Amino acid sequence: MEKDNEVTPVEADQIKRIVEAAIFAADAPLDRDALLMLFDEADRPDKAVLGKLLEELVEDYAERGVELREVASGFRFQARKEVGPWVSRLWQEKAPRYSRAILETLALMAYRQPITRGEIEEIRGVAVSTHIIKTLLERGWARVVGHRDVPGRPAMYATTRQFLDYFDLKSLEDLPSLAEIKDLDKLNQELALDDRPPEAAPAQDGDDESASGQEDTGEGSAPPVQTGFDGLVEEEPDIDESDLMDMDKVDALLAEFDSQYRKKPASPKEAIEADGETSTAGAEKDDE
């Protein structure tokens, strides 16, 4: 018997409860396809009905301490930022703060991806330590998407879906514009860096940023859930300010670099698609 796309209020209410419970119980965001697969084919709602029910759930939690949020990987429940100062007391360990060198490198990967280590170094004006690249790769925020077709075939880096999920973004278009970010302290607040990084590997000899590339890891285990709290960001240890650049200088150098070396993409998403046609996927190589 052909299934009617229209569902009765009782059926819709039941589907809504099932979807709500599944998102709540899941240990990772659930996308629409995963939610539809919860139902037998005969009882499965169409995507339009599911979308409407998800919108209703978002409204249901509009005035609650938790919210239903869609990120790159799907839908998840998370605590609201305004209750962060209280919820954060569940974890006694000191929240980490990433160094400005790591933030600058991550920002360049996010806004100018795909980008090579050498291009990052040319824009920043200082060498990028192996530790910084390794930290971003191990954290799951960056990945190798190919190799530039130039001598040495340096690896090209781009951000990941995990990067979007962690920073509460649905897509790259949701990144704050560079015009809105005047310095890396504001960038830190925008991205709400509040989870614990992996154990840092010892910096290699000769890395120019071995001191500034280290992040404060504190003691104890990581909080089990990322909640995107601005209030969990702690003060950063003192570092050599002479080795750092504010975002105004970074933005100016980005424009100069783009005009001299390659055409500036219309968006980070288009940059990935354009380079995906000419780049070759492969294992990561150290492109010092």
PDB file of C-alpha atoms in Angstrom, residues 12-279:
ATOM      1  CA  ALA A  12       3.579  13.649  13.781  1.00  0.00           C
ATOM      2  CA  ASP A  13       3.769  13.992  17.555  1.00  0.00           C
ATOM      3  CA  GLN A  14       5.135  10.467  17.885  1.00  0.00           C
ATOM      4  CA  ILE A  15       7.745  11.048  15.154  1.00  0.00           C
ATOM      5  CA  LYS A  16       8.739  14.266  16.867  1.00  0.00           C
ATOM      6  CA  ARG A  17       9.286  12.481  20.193  1.00  0.00           C
ATOM      7  CA  ILE A  18      11.330   9.745  18.502  1.00  0.00           C
ATOM      8  CA  VAL A  19      13.531  12.292  16.731  1.00  0.00           C
ATOM      9  CA  GLU A  20      13.995  14.278  19.943  1.00  0.00           C
ATOM     10  CA  ALA A  21      14.967  11.182  21.928  1.00  0.00           C
ATOM     11  CA  ALA A  22      17.357   9.940  19.233  1.00  0.00           C
ATOM     12  CA  ILE A  23      19.234  13.244  19.032  1.00  0.00           C
ATOM     13  CA  PHE A  24      19.401  13.396  22.816  1.00  0.00           C
ATOM     14  CA  ALA A  25      20.721   9.835  23.146  1.00  0.00           C
ATOM     15  CA  ALA A  26      23.225   9.963  20.277  1.00  0.00           C
ATOM     16  CA  ASP A  27      26.887  10.550  21.090  1.00  0.00           C
ATOM     17  CA  ALA A  28      27.371  12.541  17.865  1.00  0.00           C
ATOM     18  CA  PRO A  29      25.219  14.848  15.723  1.00  0.00           C
ATOM     19  CA  LEU A  30      22.571  13.109  13.586  1.00  0.00           C
ATOM     20  CA  ASP A  31      21.827  14.332  10.072  1.00  0.00           C
ATOM     21  CA  ARG A  32      18.454  14.091   8.350  1.00  0.00           C
ATOM     22  CA  ASP A  33      19.272  10.827   6.585  1.00  0.00           C
ATOM     23  CA  ALA A  34      20.250   9.182   9.872  1.00  0.00           C
ATOM     24  CA  LEU A  35      17.027  10.373  11.481  1.00  0.00           C
ATOM     25  CA  LEU A  36      14.915   9.030   8.606  1.00  0.00           C
ATOM     26  CA  MET A  37      16.588   5.635   8.904  1.00  0.00           C
ATOM     27  CA  LEU A  38      15.167   5.318  12.418  1.00  0.00           C
ATOM     28  CA  PHE A  39      11.792   4.477  10.867  1.00  0.00           C
ATOM     29  CA  ASP A  40      10.592   1.505   8.869  1.00  0.00           C
ATOM     30  CA  GLU A  41       9.942   2.290   5.236  1.00  0.00           C
ATOM     31  CA  ALA A  42       6.184   2.104   5.725  1.00  0.00           C
ATOM     32  CA  ASP A  43       6.264   4.622   8.593  1.00  0.00           C
ATOM     33  CA  ARG A  44       9.092   6.832   7.382  1.00  0.00           C
ATOM     34  CA  PRO A  45       8.120  10.508   6.953  1.00  0.00           C
ATOM     35  CA  ASP A  46       9.331  12.437   3.947  1.00  0.00           C
ATOM     36  CA  LYS A  47      12.083  15.025   4.296  1.00  0.00           C
ATOM     37  CA  ALA A  48       9.662  17.942   4.247  1.00  0.00           C
ATOM     38  CA  VAL A  49       7.742  16.571   7.216  1.00  0.00           C
ATOM     39  CA  LEU A  50      10.962  15.821   9.096  1.00  0.00           C
ATOM     40  CA  GLY A  51      12.245  19.319   8.411  1.00  0.00           C
ATOM     41  CA  LYS A  52       9.053  20.848   9.788  1.00  0.00           C
ATOM     42  CA  LEU A  53       9.248  18.719  12.937  1.00  0.00           C
ATOM     43  CA  LEU A  54      12.891  19.712  13.467  1.00  0.00           C
ATOM     44  CA  GLU A  55      11.919  23.368  13.181  1.00  0.00           C
ATOM     45  CA  GLU A  56       9.233  22.803  15.811  1.00  0.00           C
ATOM     46  CA  LEU A  57      11.771  21.177  18.119  1.00  0.00           C
ATOM     47  CA  VAL A  58      14.098  24.151  17.730  1.00  0.00           C
ATOM     48  CA  GLU A  59      11.224  26.441  18.737  1.00  0.00           C
ATOM     49  CA  ASP A  60      10.267  24.177  21.656  1.00  0.00           C
ATOM     50  CA  TYR A  61      13.730  24.665  23.164  1.00  0.00           C
ATOM     51  CA  ALA A  62      13.983  28.374  22.377  1.00  0.00           C
ATOM     52  CA  GLU A  63      13.537  29.413  26.021  1.00  0.00           C
ATOM     53  CA  ARG A  64      15.314  26.460  27.629  1.00  0.00           C
ATOM     54  CA  GLY A  65      18.796  26.031  29.048  1.00  0.00           C
ATOM     55  CA  VAL A  66      19.654  23.696  26.171  1.00  0.00           C
ATOM     56  CA  GLU A  67      19.112  24.238  22.464  1.00  0.00           C
ATOM     57  CA  LEU A  68      18.743  22.064  19.374  1.00  0.00           C
ATOM     58  CA  ARG A  69      21.492  23.157  17.022  1.00  0.00           C
ATOM     59  CA  GLU A  70      22.348  22.114  13.469  1.00  0.00           C
ATOM     60  CA  VAL A  71      26.074  21.870  12.778  1.00  0.00           C
ATOM     61  CA  ALA A  72      27.999  20.431   9.840  1.00  0.00           C
ATOM     62  CA  SER A  73      27.437  16.797  10.868  1.00  0.00           C
ATOM     63  CA  GLY A  74      23.781  17.150  11.787  1.00  0.00           C
ATOM     64  CA  PHE A  75      21.598  18.045  14.763  1.00  0.00           C
ATOM     65  CA  ARG A  76      22.618  17.948  18.417  1.00  0.00           C
ATOM     66  CA  PHE A  77      21.471  19.232  21.784  1.00  0.00           C
ATOM     67  CA  GLN A  78      23.876  21.531  23.605  1.00  0.00           C
ATOM     68  CA  ALA A  79      23.853  23.856  26.589  1.00  0.00           C
ATOM     69  CA  ARG A  80      23.370  27.512  25.772  1.00  0.00           C
ATOM     70  CA  LYS A  81      26.344  29.838  26.060  1.00  0.00           C
ATOM     71  CA  GLU A  82      24.645  32.088  28.605  1.00  0.00           C
ATOM     72  CA  VAL A  83      24.509  29.261  31.162  1.00  0.00           C
ATOM     73  CA  GLY A  84      28.122  28.291  30.518  1.00  0.00           C
ATOM     74  CA  PRO A  85      29.645  29.923  33.627  1.00  0.00           C
ATOM     75  CA  TRP A  86      27.504  27.662  35.822  1.00  0.00           C
ATOM     76  CA  VAL A  87      27.641  24.467  33.776  1.00  0.00           C
ATOM     77  CA  SER A  88      31.424  24.771  33.478  1.00  0.00           C
ATOM     78  CA  ARG A  89      31.696  24.188  37.235  1.00  0.00           C
ATOM     79  CA  LEU A  90      31.001  20.522  36.557  1.00  0.00           C
ATOM     80  CA  TRP A  91      34.637  20.310  35.432  1.00  0.00           C
ATOM     81  CA  GLN A  92      37.233  21.482  37.922  1.00  0.00           C
ATOM     82  CA  GLU A  93      40.269  21.340  35.661  1.00  0.00           C
ATOM     83  CA  LYS A  94      41.599  24.523  34.125  1.00  0.00           C
ATOM     84  CA  ALA A  95      40.297  25.157  30.643  1.00  0.00           C
ATOM     85  CA  PRO A  96      43.045  25.452  28.012  1.00  0.00           C
ATOM     86  CA  ARG A  97      43.922  28.418  25.895  1.00  0.00           C
ATOM     87  CA  TYR A  98      45.618  27.912  22.534  1.00  0.00           C
ATOM     88  CA  SER A  99      48.575  30.070  21.622  1.00  0.00           C
ATOM     89  CA  ARG A 100      48.206  32.915  19.170  1.00  0.00           C
ATOM     90  CA  ALA A 101      50.543  31.091  16.778  1.00  0.00           C
ATOM     91  CA  ILE A 102      48.149  28.136  16.620  1.00  0.00           C
ATOM     92  CA  LEU A 103      45.153  30.460  16.272  1.00  0.00           C
ATOM     93  CA  GLU A 104      46.759  32.387  13.424  1.00  0.00           C
ATOM     94  CA  THR A 105      47.634  29.162  11.603  1.00  0.00           C
ATOM     95  CA  LEU A 106      44.122  27.766  12.093  1.00  0.00           C
ATOM     96  CA  ALA A 107      42.569  31.050  10.947  1.00  0.00           C
ATOM     97  CA  LEU A 108      44.615  31.039   7.739  1.00  0.00           C
ATOM     98  CA  MET A 109      43.621  27.423   7.064  1.00  0.00           C
ATOM     99  CA  ALA A 110      39.967  28.304   7.612  1.00  0.00           C
ATOM    100  CA  TYR A 111      39.858  31.485   5.529  1.00  0.00           C
ATOM    101  CA  ARG A 112      42.328  30.614   2.743  1.00  0.00           C
ATOM    102  CA  GLN A 113      41.956  26.853   2.365  1.00  0.00           C
ATOM    103  CA  PRO A 114      43.423  24.908   0.770  1.00  0.00           C
ATOM    104  CA  ILE A 115      46.758  26.383   1.804  1.00  0.00           C
ATOM    105  CA  THR A 116      50.281  25.008   2.172  1.00  0.00           C
ATOM    106  CA  ARG A 117      52.600  25.360   5.112  1.00  0.00           C
ATOM    107  CA  GLY A 118      54.922  27.512   3.031  1.00  0.00           C
ATOM    108  CA  GLU A 119      52.078  29.883   2.124  1.00  0.00           C
ATOM    109  CA  ILE A 120      51.136  30.189   5.793  1.00  0.00           C
ATOM    110  CA  GLU A 121      54.758  30.989   6.637  1.00  0.00           C
ATOM    111  CA  GLU A 122      54.954  33.603   3.883  1.00  0.00           C
ATOM    112  CA  ILE A 123      51.784  35.310   5.096  1.00  0.00           C
ATOM    113  CA  ARG A 124      52.725  35.254   8.778  1.00  0.00           C
ATOM    114  CA  GLY A 125      56.369  36.109   8.180  1.00  0.00           C
ATOM    115  CA  VAL A 126      57.674  33.419  10.545  1.00  0.00           C
ATOM    116  CA  ALA A 127      58.256  29.686  10.293  1.00  0.00           C
ATOM    117  CA  VAL A 128      55.367  27.416  11.256  1.00  0.00           C
ATOM    118  CA  SER A 129      56.611  24.732  13.619  1.00  0.00           C
ATOM    119  CA  THR A 130      55.911  21.070  13.006  1.00  0.00           C
ATOM    120  CA  HIS A 131      54.242  21.004  16.422  1.00  0.00           C
ATOM    121  CA  ILE A 132      51.595  23.506  15.325  1.00  0.00           C
ATOM    122  CA  ILE A 133      50.645  21.524  12.226  1.00  0.00           C
ATOM    123  CA  LYS A 134      50.681  18.272  14.190  1.00  0.00           C
ATOM    124  CA  THR A 135      48.461  19.759  16.898  1.00  0.00           C
ATOM    125  CA  LEU A 136      45.820  20.842  14.376  1.00  0.00           C
ATOM    126  CA  LEU A 137      45.928  17.487  12.579  1.00  0.00           C
ATOM    127  CA  GLU A 138      45.704  15.449  15.785  1.00  0.00           C
ATOM    128  CA  ARG A 139      42.921  17.671  17.107  1.00  0.00           C
ATOM    129  CA  GLY A 140      40.981  16.841  13.955  1.00  0.00           C
ATOM    130  CA  TRP A 141      40.557  20.473  12.934  1.00  0.00           C
ATOM    131  CA  ALA A 142      42.769  20.250   9.818  1.00  0.00           C
ATOM    132  CA  ARG A 143      43.558  17.611   7.210  1.00  0.00           C
ATOM    133  CA  VAL A 144      45.665  17.140   4.097  1.00  0.00           C
ATOM    134  CA  VAL A 145      43.466  17.517   1.005  1.00  0.00           C
ATOM    135  CA  GLY A 146      46.128  17.136  -1.674  1.00  0.00           C
ATOM    136  CA  HIS A 147      49.508  18.400  -2.793  1.00  0.00           C
ATOM    137  CA  ARG A 148      50.311  21.613  -4.666  1.00  0.00           C
ATOM    138  CA  ASP A 149      51.586  20.981  -8.200  1.00  0.00           C
ATOM    139  CA  VAL A 150      54.880  22.803  -7.657  1.00  0.00           C
ATOM    140  CA  PRO A 151      58.420  21.563  -6.951  1.00  0.00           C
ATOM    141  CA  GLY A 152      58.443  19.587  -3.731  1.00  0.00           C
ATOM    142  CA  ARG A 153      54.669  18.988  -3.945  1.00  0.00           C
ATOM    143  CA  PRO A 154      53.879  20.542  -0.552  1.00  0.00           C
ATOM    144  CA  ALA A 155      50.790  19.297   1.264  1.00  0.00           C
ATOM    145  CA  MET A 156      47.688  21.470   1.133  1.00  0.00           C
ATOM    146  CA  TYR A 157      45.678  21.862   4.336  1.00  0.00           C
ATOM    147  CA  ALA A 158      41.993  22.538   4.873  1.00  0.00           C
ATOM    148  CA  THR A 159      39.647  22.466   7.843  1.00  0.00           C
ATOM    149  CA  THR A 160      37.421  19.491   8.614  1.00  0.00           C
ATOM    150  CA  ARG A 161      33.798  18.785   9.451  1.00  0.00           C
ATOM    151  CA  GLN A 162      34.971  18.194  13.020  1.00  0.00           C
ATOM    152  CA  PHE A 163      36.309  21.767  13.013  1.00  0.00           C
ATOM    153  CA  LEU A 164      32.862  23.035  12.021  1.00  0.00           C
ATOM    154  CA  ASP A 165      31.112  20.867  14.610  1.00  0.00           C
ATOM    155  CA  TYR A 166      33.410  21.934  17.420  1.00  0.00           C
ATOM    156  CA  PHE A 167      33.066  25.632  16.694  1.00  0.00           C
ATOM    157  CA  ASP A 168      29.281  25.353  16.324  1.00  0.00           C
ATOM    158  CA  LEU A 169      29.241  26.093  12.587  1.00  0.00           C
ATOM    159  CA  LYS A 170      26.989  24.585   9.940  1.00  0.00           C
ATOM    160  CA  SER A 171      29.267  25.489   7.022  1.00  0.00           C
ATOM    161  CA  LEU A 172      32.314  27.594   6.154  1.00  0.00           C
ATOM    162  CA  GLU A 173      29.980  30.422   5.182  1.00  0.00           C
ATOM    163  CA  ASP A 174      29.089  30.750   8.886  1.00  0.00           C
ATOM    164  CA  LEU A 175      32.640  31.824   9.772  1.00  0.00           C
ATOM    165  CA  PRO A 176      32.828  35.427  11.010  1.00  0.00           C
ATOM    166  CA  SER A 177      34.130  37.691   8.263  1.00  0.00           C
ATOM    167  CA  LEU A 178      37.664  39.030   8.554  1.00  0.00           C
ATOM    168  CA  ALA A 179      36.211  42.531   8.648  1.00  0.00           C
ATOM    169  CA  GLU A 180      34.423  41.584  11.880  1.00  0.00           C
ATOM    170  CA  ILE A 181      37.594  40.227  13.504  1.00  0.00           C
ATOM    171  CA  LYS A 182      40.082  42.912  14.511  1.00  0.00           C
ATOM    172  CA  ASP A 183      42.424  40.778  16.589  1.00  0.00           C
ATOM    173  CA  LEU A 184      42.949  37.205  17.698  1.00  0.00           C
ATOM    174  CA  ASP A 185      41.435  37.819  21.130  1.00  0.00           C
ATOM    175  CA  LYS A 186      38.136  38.538  19.363  1.00  0.00           C
ATOM    176  CA  LEU A 187      38.685  35.478  17.168  1.00  0.00           C
ATOM    177  CA  ASN A 188      39.185  33.393  20.299  1.00  0.00           C
ATOM    178  CA  GLN A 189      35.860  34.641  21.658  1.00  0.00           C
ATOM    179  CA  GLU A 190      34.095  34.012  18.349  1.00  0.00           C
ATOM    180  CA  LEU A 191      35.372  30.443  18.149  1.00  0.00           C
ATOM    181  CA  ALA A 192      34.890  29.787  21.890  1.00  0.00           C
ATOM    182  CA  LEU A 193      37.975  27.640  22.401  1.00  0.00           C
ATOM    183  CA  ASP A 194      36.946  25.707  25.458  1.00  0.00           C
ATOM    184  CA  ASP A 195      37.880  22.039  25.079  1.00  0.00           C
ATOM    185  CA  ARG A 196      41.098  20.253  25.944  1.00  0.00           C
ATOM    186  CA  PRO A 197      43.658  19.674  23.188  1.00  0.00           C
ATOM    187  CA  PRO A 198      45.512  16.377  22.821  1.00  0.00           C
ATOM    188  CA  GLU A 199      48.837  15.845  24.549  1.00  0.00           C
ATOM    189  CA  ALA A 200      51.372  18.154  22.932  1.00  0.00           C
ATOM    190  CA  ALA A 201      54.360  16.553  21.234  1.00  0.00           C
ATOM    191  CA  PRO A 202      57.777  18.023  22.081  1.00  0.00           C
ATOM    192  CA  ALA A 203      58.733  20.804  19.689  1.00  0.00           C
ATOM    193  CA  GLN A 204      61.478  19.880  17.259  1.00  0.00           C
ATOM    194  CA  ASP A 205      64.831  21.587  17.297  1.00  0.00           C
ATOM    195  CA  GLY A 206      64.975  24.517  14.939  1.00  0.00           C
ATOM    196  CA  ASP A 207      61.257  25.287  15.040  1.00  0.00           C
ATOM    197  CA  ASP A 208      61.007  29.048  15.246  1.00  0.00           C
ATOM    198  CA  GLU A 209      57.777  28.917  17.242  1.00  0.00           C
ATOM    199  CA  SER A 210      58.543  26.102  19.649  1.00  0.00           C
ATOM    200  CA  ALA A 211      57.748  28.353  22.592  1.00  0.00           C
ATOM    201  CA  SER A 212      54.700  30.146  21.241  1.00  0.00           C
ATOM    202  CA  GLY A 213      53.298  26.995  19.626  1.00  0.00           C
ATOM    203  CA  GLN A 214      52.609  25.251  22.932  1.00  0.00           C
ATOM    204  CA  GLU A 215      49.114  25.280  24.365  1.00  0.00           C
ATOM    205  CA  ASP A 216      48.111  25.201  28.029  1.00  0.00           C
ATOM    206  CA  THR A 217      46.715  21.735  28.670  1.00  0.00           C
ATOM    207  CA  GLY A 218      46.196  21.902  32.433  1.00  0.00           C
ATOM    208  CA  GLU A 219      45.516  18.777  34.499  1.00  0.00           C
ATOM    209  CA  GLY A 220      42.856  16.080  34.408  1.00  0.00           C
ATOM    210  CA  SER A 221      40.679  14.654  31.680  1.00  0.00           C
ATOM    211  CA  ALA A 222      38.733  16.537  29.052  1.00  0.00           C
ATOM    212  CA  PRO A 223      35.085  17.504  29.560  1.00  0.00           C
ATOM    213  CA  PRO A 224      32.884  14.887  27.893  1.00  0.00           C
ATOM    214  CA  VAL A 225      30.756  17.363  25.950  1.00  0.00           C
ATOM    215  CA  GLN A 226      31.718  20.446  23.951  1.00  0.00           C
ATOM    216  CA  THR A 227      29.275  23.211  24.789  1.00  0.00           C
ATOM    217  CA  GLY A 228      30.727  26.255  23.032  1.00  0.00           C
ATOM    218  CA  PHE A 229      31.093  28.442  26.130  1.00  0.00           C
ATOM    219  CA  ASP A 230      32.907  31.742  25.768  1.00  0.00           C
ATOM    220  CA  GLY A 231      33.367  31.768  29.540  1.00  0.00           C
ATOM    221  CA  LEU A 232      35.547  28.671  29.561  1.00  0.00           C
ATOM    222  CA  VAL A 233      38.443  30.449  27.839  1.00  0.00           C
ATOM    223  CA  GLU A 234      41.260  31.071  30.302  1.00  0.00           C
ATOM    224  CA  GLU A 235      44.078  33.569  30.144  1.00  0.00           C
ATOM    225  CA  GLU A 236      46.940  32.571  27.864  1.00  0.00           C
ATOM    226  CA  PRO A 237      50.486  32.221  29.227  1.00  0.00           C
ATOM    227  CA  ASP A 238      52.853  35.061  28.387  1.00  0.00           C
ATOM    228  CA  ILE A 239      54.467  34.679  24.982  1.00  0.00           C
ATOM    229  CA  ASP A 240      56.754  36.732  22.805  1.00  0.00           C
ATOM    230  CA  GLU A 241      54.515  39.410  21.288  1.00  0.00           C
ATOM    231  CA  SER A 242      57.216  40.355  18.766  1.00  0.00           C
ATOM    232  CA  ASP A 243      56.588  37.032  17.024  1.00  0.00           C
ATOM    233  CA  LEU A 244      52.881  37.687  16.541  1.00  0.00           C
ATOM    234  CA  MET A 245      50.706  39.593  14.105  1.00  0.00           C
ATOM    235  CA  ASP A 246      47.263  41.081  14.583  1.00  0.00           C
ATOM    236  CA  MET A 247      44.493  40.183  12.158  1.00  0.00           C
ATOM    237  CA  ASP A 248      44.657  43.545  10.368  1.00  0.00           C
ATOM    238  CA  LYS A 249      48.224  42.747   9.268  1.00  0.00           C
ATOM    239  CA  VAL A 250      47.274  39.187   8.414  1.00  0.00           C
ATOM    240  CA  ASP A 251      44.374  40.415   6.277  1.00  0.00           C
ATOM    241  CA  ALA A 252      46.592  42.906   4.450  1.00  0.00           C
ATOM    242  CA  LEU A 253      49.230  40.270   3.757  1.00  0.00           C
ATOM    243  CA  LEU A 254      46.554  37.855   2.582  1.00  0.00           C
ATOM    244  CA  ALA A 255      45.379  40.363  -0.003  1.00  0.00           C
ATOM    245  CA  GLU A 256      48.935  41.037  -1.187  1.00  0.00           C
ATOM    246  CA  PHE A 257      49.724  37.324  -1.360  1.00  0.00           C
ATOM    247  CA  ASP A 258      46.556  36.567  -3.337  1.00  0.00           C
ATOM    248  CA  SER A 259      47.221  39.338  -5.851  1.00  0.00           C
ATOM    249  CA  GLN A 260      50.802  38.199  -6.477  1.00  0.00           C
ATOM    250  CA  TYR A 261      50.602  34.426  -6.367  1.00  0.00           C
ATOM    251  CA  ARG A 262      47.103  33.145  -7.007  1.00  0.00           C
ATOM    252  CA  LYS A 263      43.589  34.242  -7.670  1.00  0.00           C
ATOM    253  CA  LYS A 264      41.567  34.834  -4.545  1.00  0.00           C
ATOM    254  CA  PRO A 265      38.635  32.386  -4.346  1.00  0.00           C
ATOM    255  CA  ALA A 266      35.146  33.733  -3.945  1.00  0.00           C
ATOM    256  CA  SER A 267      34.680  31.647  -0.799  1.00  0.00           C
ATOM    257  CA  PRO A 268      36.516  28.960   1.211  1.00  0.00           C
ATOM    258  CA  LYS A 269      34.101  26.367  -0.145  1.00  0.00           C
ATOM    259  CA  GLU A 270      34.870  27.315  -3.757  1.00  0.00           C
ATOM    260  CA  ALA A 271      38.591  27.195  -2.985  1.00  0.00           C
ATOM    261  CA  ILE A 272      38.307  23.566  -1.922  1.00  0.00           C
ATOM    262  CA  GLU A 273      36.250  22.660  -4.996  1.00  0.00           C
ATOM    263  CA  ALA A 274      38.655  24.431  -7.363  1.00  0.00           C
ATOM    264  CA  ASP A 275      41.780  22.822  -5.983  1.00  0.00           C
ATOM    265  CA  GLY A 276      40.075  19.453  -5.685  1.00  0.00           C
ATOM    266  CA  GLU A 277      40.123  19.143  -9.473  1.00  0.00           C
ATOM    267  CA  THR A 278      43.904  19.517  -9.749  1.00  0.00           C
ATOM    268  CA  SER A 279      45.192  18.212  -6.428  1.00  0.00           C
TER     269      SER A 279
END
